[in-house]
Coordinates of C-alpha atoms in Angstrom, one line a residue:
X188 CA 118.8 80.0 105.7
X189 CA 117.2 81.9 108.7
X190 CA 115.2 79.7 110.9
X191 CA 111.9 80.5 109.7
X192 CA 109.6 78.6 112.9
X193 CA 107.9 76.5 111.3
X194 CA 110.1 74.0 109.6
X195 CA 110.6 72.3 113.0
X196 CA 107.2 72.8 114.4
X197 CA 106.8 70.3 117.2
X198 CA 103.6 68.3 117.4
X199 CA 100.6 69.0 119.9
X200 CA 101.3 65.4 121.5
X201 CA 105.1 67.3 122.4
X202 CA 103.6 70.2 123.4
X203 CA 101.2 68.3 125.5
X204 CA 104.2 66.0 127.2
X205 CA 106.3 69.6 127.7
X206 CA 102.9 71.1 129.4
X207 CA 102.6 67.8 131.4
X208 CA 106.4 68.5 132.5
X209 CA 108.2 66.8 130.4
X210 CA 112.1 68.8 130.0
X211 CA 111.6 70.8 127.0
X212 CA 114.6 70.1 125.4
X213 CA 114.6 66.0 125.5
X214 CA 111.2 66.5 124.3
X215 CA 112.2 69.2 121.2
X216 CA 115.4 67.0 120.6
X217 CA 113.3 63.6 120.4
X218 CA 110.2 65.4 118.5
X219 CA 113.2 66.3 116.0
X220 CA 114.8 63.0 115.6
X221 CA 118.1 64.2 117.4
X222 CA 120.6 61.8 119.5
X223 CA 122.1 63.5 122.1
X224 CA 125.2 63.0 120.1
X225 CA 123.8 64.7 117.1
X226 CA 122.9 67.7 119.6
X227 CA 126.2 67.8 120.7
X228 CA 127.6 68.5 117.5
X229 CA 125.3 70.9 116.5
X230 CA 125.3 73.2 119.5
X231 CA 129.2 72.1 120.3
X232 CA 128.9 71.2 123.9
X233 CA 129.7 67.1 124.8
X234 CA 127.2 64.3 125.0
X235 CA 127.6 64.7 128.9
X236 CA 126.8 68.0 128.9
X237 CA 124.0 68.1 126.8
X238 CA 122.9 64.8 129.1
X239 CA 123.6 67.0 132.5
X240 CA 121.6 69.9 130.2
X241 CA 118.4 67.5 130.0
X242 CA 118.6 65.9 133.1
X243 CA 118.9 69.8 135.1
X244 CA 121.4 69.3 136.6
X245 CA 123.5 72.0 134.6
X246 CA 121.7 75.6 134.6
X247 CA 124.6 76.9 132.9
X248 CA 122.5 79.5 130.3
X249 CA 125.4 79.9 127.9
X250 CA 124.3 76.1 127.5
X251 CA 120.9 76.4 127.9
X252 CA 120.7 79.0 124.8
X253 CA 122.9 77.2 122.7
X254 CA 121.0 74.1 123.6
X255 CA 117.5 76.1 122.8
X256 CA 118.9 78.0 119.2
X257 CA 120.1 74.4 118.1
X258 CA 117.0 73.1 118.6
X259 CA 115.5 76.2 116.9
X260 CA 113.3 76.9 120.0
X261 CA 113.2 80.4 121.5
X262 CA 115.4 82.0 123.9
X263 CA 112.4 81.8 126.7
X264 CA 112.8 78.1 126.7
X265 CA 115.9 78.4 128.1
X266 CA 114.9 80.6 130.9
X267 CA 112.1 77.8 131.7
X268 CA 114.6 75.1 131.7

């Protein structure tokens, strides 16, 4: 099924935390119930990537957009990374 938008919706208080400067994708991955290892799989990069991913210390944007579609978040996020 085509990802729709809302079905993952995150909360106002993730929004808030992202706005505050939070990294958007610990934040989206959290506010979704993900492990890092359960990211991994999804978007097939390694729990150290994904981990190097949220830390920013890998800019990689193949990463960051598979990173952002898995998490069902829009391509801009991984511009903002």
């Amino acid at each position: 099924m085509p990802y729709s938008g809302s079905e993952h919706a995150l909360s106002k208080a993730t929004t808030s935390a992202i706005n505050a400067g939070a990294h958007v994708f610990r934040e989206a991955r959290e506010a979704k119930g993900y492990s890092i290892e359960d990211l991994a799989v999804t978007c097939g990069l390694t729990v150290d990537e994904i981990k190097d991913v949220e830390l920013g210390l890998d800019a990689s944007p193949s990463y960051l957009r598979r990173v952002a579609a898995a998490l069902g978040l829009p391509e801009s996020a991984a511009c903002n990374a």
